[in-house]
Amino acid sequence: MTVHAPLPQHTQTAAKRGVWEVIKDYMMTTDHKKIGLLYIIVSVLGFCLGGLLALAIRVQLALPEQTLLVGTAYNQVLTMHAAIMLFFFLIPLGLFGFGNYFLPLQLGVRDVALPRLNTFAVWLFIASLILVVLGLFNGGAPSVGWTFYYPLTMDGNQTGVSVFMVAVILNGLGSLLGSANFAATIVNLRAPGMGLWKMPIFAWSLFATSILQLLTLGGLTAAALLTYLEIKLGLSMFNPGIGGVPVLYQQFFWFYSHPAVYVMLLPYLGIGAEVASTMARKPLFGYRVMVYSILAIVLVSCIVWLHHMFAVGVPEAWQIAFMISTLIVAVPTGVKIFNLIGTLWGGRILMRMPTYWLIGFIFNFLIGGITGVSLGMIPFDYQVTMSYYVVAHFHNVMMFGTAFLAMAGLYYWWPKMTGRFMDEKVGLAHFWLFMVGSWLTFLPQYILGLLGMPRRYYTYPSGNWAWTELNFASTVGAFLLLLGGLVMLWNMFQSFKRPITAGPNPWGGFTLEWTSSSPPAAYNFAHDFPQNFPTERPLYDWEKNGDTLTPVDPKSIHLPQDSIWPFMTAFSLLLMGYGLSFGWFTNYDPAVGLKPFADASLSFKIATAVLYLSFPVFFYSLFKWAGTREYAVPVAHHHLTKYDNGFMGMAWFIISEVSLFAILIAGYVYLRVIGAAEPPALRPNIWLAALNTLILVTSSGVIHKAEQDLHHGRASWGRLGLFITLLLGAIFMIFQVYEFALFGTESDWRQNLWQSCFFIIVGLHGLHILIGGTGIALPYYQALTGKMDKYNHGSIVPASLYWHLVDVVWLLIVAIFYAW
Ligand code: HAS
Ligand code: HAS
Ligand code: CU
């Protein structure tokens, strides 16, 4: 390629900036690369922290009857180890760390579709981590395992559990916004000429993973929300004391948490494929087949979750159905592995660090995948479930499977991100320490599992055949991993002492990120691309055809302005989360209900104050955000569809809202059908619901009209329409609160499952009315302050789409709670 971007300015000035300057920069940035780096840094820290906790576990289990970590303390360390590794390392690193950094670069664009939403999402993610850490000092770590099974969560350390539930919900919200943003970016913003079928395979992986998140994350949200509500208010769908079904918790949880393992796997498989193609100097073997396999994995992985519950006692027919789907999901996964091998096969393989990690992955993952298939066989699973065989399986696919591809990605893109190489020799030491360390740590655990050692126990007796030896070996392995981890950190730090030598395309890669400078300038590319994309390897094709890049004057490029308000909005949700975890609601006692405020402790009162404080901060920040323009100067946006980015992002996000309500409603319908949730004699008034339906449907019509008016430049009519919609929403809420107050005093939700379901689902809908109303208030405010004109419609389009959703959900609610 003949044209390269000039070296970015900021790398020269970076050293001179103070720490606070840098932090402020990252708080306000809308740059997808910096946001990606934030995710990557937190994830690497997460791995280290989670790993240190794992070491504590291994030290305790090195020999029989140790006393380093006993009982609850052990369970706390175990829970934190797993939760940190999953939610703050493996899930965010691939999808949002590498994803944010490289998706726009690979698509040849300057940023994601909604840059400020991206800032908000990353800080929400960090807020959730801060909340988890605050929880350690205020209530202590939960001690129930990362699965948070019911009814374990109802015993003992409830504050520790509930803060975690709030953190999971915040984390999930950030995750969903990020996923919707990626999907919108892919659909709306690719370099001109790059069709979907010419996207790099990593971009496809992100697309598929984002969709998977949007479809299924509602399961985790539902599980966390219900756990929280039962702890804080006694609202339950699981409590067997009132006819609830505890296993329903597991259905909700695994409905997400099985797909979550593919959320971990898919982005990394994408990285693996990029590495394979570049390092073998070949096109991908079966690009299209790979894409179909990814999509097949997305579909099938939504219907295999019951394999985590074979031993729970669900009907046999269901078990068999889920066994079959579990076996089926191995097929596209296997196809992907064969594709990787096929890509490497016969290539002039460049044996550098990324290649080592890739080959290590293929080798290890085969073992882990096949033991996964063995667990999918019901009779075998009955024998080994809850044993170390399972522990060995999932570390095999995660630690010395997927995480190896994470390392491949780190080494592969390190020169792009930093302009520097990591040392190959040191890297090799890192690789072999991880390889041998993992085998030594986890392969013995397969045998331990077969010998009957159960998981989630803090100790074991001496005298069981080979248990002591195998456990000891496992602990030695873990220390090799520690050594490997230290070597990795050292390699990273050392590389910064070297000069910037990487050049734009150090490995001779074929995708667009390799045309930006290393590290890339803020604007990514100081050139336009040729518009023909014969294959998914444009650089190869263009080289062959003699196509060149067209230089662009960087001064003519406009980027979104920095803004502190997305950060502040995320911060307000941290305050809110803190208040909800430790404040007002905490005063609930199952025996007596809410206790008087006056009796509460000081820290509790402070947290309550924080909760109330969070609301003005939230609204102030959000309105400030909506009131500042994304770009300092008017910029012509190009998008590939006729829909603007706001609409596109919202359309994708709504999938997750539909999924959340669908999951909760499915739970209720199930409880109703099996006769567990019987409506009380006195039910909420159908006439009030009918009136409310009328109000909401009208409001949907009104906002639609307002949208049309704004589009056609009839500003004052549009404003009036928005005002009327808000008014109707408010009237709806007043009726709803009236009804809740009436119905809440007539009978007790802690005594009646139907009523409990009613308050959970209808209450959640009420919350959505508030959110939707806030959403409408934003364009109203924009219209009032003259931020809208014929060409710029502010956030009216997504707000109105969301409002229609809330409306449709209400119709469903009327059907199942009022009419049925
Ligand atoms: Fe898994 C438990 C089944 C892949 C992660 N898994 C877990 C847990 C985690 C996890 C975290 O059916 C435990 C959670 C907890 O704390 O309780 N898993 C599978 C299957 C696959 C699989 C069938 N798992 C993953 C990946 C993960 C992950 C990927 C994270 C990144 N897993 C289970 C089951 C349980 C389970 C049970 C529950 C156990 C219990 O009792 O609790 C597949 O996606 C793997 C497919 C990949 C391959 C390798 C390449 C394929 C080739 C094709 C030819 C091979 C064939 C198989 C056709 C299969 C090359 C031949 C079969 C022979 C036996 C020879
Ligand atoms: Fe694990 C259970 C051992 C890695 C995930 N693990 C789980 C569970 C999950 C999970 C989901 O041997 C199930 C939890 C449950 O039942 O609820 N695990 C290990 C070991 C490693 C390890 C030895 N795990 C992972 C990864 C995961 C993951 C990666 C997901 C992505 N894990 C266990 C064991 C159990 C277990 C037992 C079962 C226990 C039971 O009772 O059932 C290693 O691969 C970790 C290697 C990493 C390191 C860290 C290197 C650290 C460095 C930092 C040094 C920095 C310093 C400076 C000194 C050894 C390089 C200070 C730094 C700061 C950041 C402050
Ligand atoms: Cu699974």
CSV table of N, CA and C in Angstrom, one decimal, residues 12 20-21 55 67 115 146 222 268 294 404 414 462 479 526 535 552 569 623 637 646 678 713 751 771 785 810:
chain,number,residue,atom,x,y,z
A,12,GLN,N,3.4,11.6,20.6
A,12,GLN,CA,4.6,12.5,21.0
A,12,GLN,C,4.4,13.2,22.3
A,20,TRP,N,-3.6,13.1,36.0
A,20,TRP,CA,-5.0,13.6,36.0
A,20,TRP,C,-5.5,13.9,34.6
A,21,GLU,N,-4.6,14.5,33.8
A,21,GLU,CA,-4.9,14.8,32.4
A,21,GLU,C,-5.4,13.6,31.7
A,55,LEU,N,-5.2,-18.8,43.0
A,55,LEU,CA,-4.0,-19.4,43.7
A,55,LEU,C,-4.4,-19.7,45.1
A,67,THR,N,-6.2,-25.3,56.4
A,67,THR,CA,-7.1,-24.4,57.1
A,67,THR,C,-6.9,-22.9,56.7
A,115,PRO,N,-20.9,7.1,19.4
A,115,PRO,CA,-19.7,7.2,20.2
A,115,PRO,C,-20.0,7.5,21.6
A,146,TRP,N,-20.6,-18.7,41.6
A,146,TRP,CA,-21.0,-17.6,40.6
A,146,TRP,C,-22.4,-17.8,40.0
A,222,ALA,N,-33.2,-11.1,34.5
A,222,ALA,CA,-34.3,-11.5,35.2
A,222,ALA,C,-33.9,-12.2,36.5
A,268,TYR,N,-13.3,-14.5,20.2
A,268,TYR,CA,-12.0,-15.1,20.2
A,268,TYR,C,-11.7,-16.0,19.0
A,294,ILE,N,-20.9,-19.6,12.5
A,294,ILE,CA,-21.1,-18.7,13.6
A,294,ILE,C,-22.6,-18.4,13.9
A,404,PHE,N,-6.3,-18.6,25.5
A,404,PHE,CA,-5.1,-18.6,24.6
A,404,PHE,C,-5.4,-17.8,23.4
A,414,TRP,N,-0.9,-6.1,19.5
A,414,TRP,CA,-0.1,-5.2,20.4
A,414,TRP,C,0.7,-4.2,19.6
A,462,SER,N,-7.6,-37.0,53.7
A,462,SER,CA,-6.4,-37.7,53.2
A,462,SER,C,-6.8,-39.2,53.1
A,479,PHE,N,1.0,-22.5,40.1
A,479,PHE,CA,2.1,-21.6,40.3
A,479,PHE,C,2.9,-21.4,39.0
A,526,ALA,N,-6.0,8.6,7.5
A,526,ALA,CA,-5.8,9.8,6.7
A,526,ALA,C,-6.0,9.5,5.2
A,535,THR,N,-13.0,-9.6,-2.0
A,535,THR,CA,-13.0,-10.6,-1.0
A,535,THR,C,-12.9,-9.9,0.4
A,552,VAL,N,-6.3,11.9,2.4
A,552,VAL,CA,-7.3,12.8,2.9
A,552,VAL,C,-6.5,13.8,3.8
A,569,THR,N,-23.4,10.6,33.7
A,569,THR,CA,-24.6,9.8,33.7
A,569,THR,C,-24.4,8.4,34.3
A,623,PHE,N,-29.7,15.3,30.6
A,623,PHE,CA,-30.1,16.4,29.8
A,623,PHE,C,-29.0,17.3,29.2
A,637,HIS,N,-23.6,13.0,7.8
A,637,HIS,CA,-23.4,11.6,8.2
A,637,HIS,C,-23.7,10.8,7.0
A,646,GLY,N,-29.2,6.5,15.6
A,646,GLY,CA,-30.0,6.5,16.8
A,646,GLY,C,-31.1,5.5,16.7
A,678,GLU,N,-52.2,-18.6,41.6
A,678,GLU,CA,-53.6,-18.5,41.4
A,678,GLU,C,-54.0,-17.0,41.8
A,713,GLY,N,-40.6,19.8,9.6
A,713,GLY,CA,-40.3,21.2,10.0
A,713,GLY,C,-41.4,21.9,10.7
A,751,GLN,N,-47.5,-13.2,50.5
A,751,GLN,CA,-48.3,-14.3,50.8
A,751,GLN,C,-48.9,-14.9,49.5
A,771,ILE,N,-38.7,5.4,32.2
A,771,ILE,CA,-37.6,5.5,31.3
A,771,ILE,C,-38.0,6.0,29.9
A,785,THR,N,-35.0,24.1,23.4
A,785,THR,CA,-33.8,24.9,23.4
A,785,THR,C,-33.2,25.1,22.0
A,810,TRP,N,-47.4,-3.3,27.3
A,810,TRP,CA,-48.6,-3.0,28.1
A,810,TRP,C,-49.8,-3.8,27.6
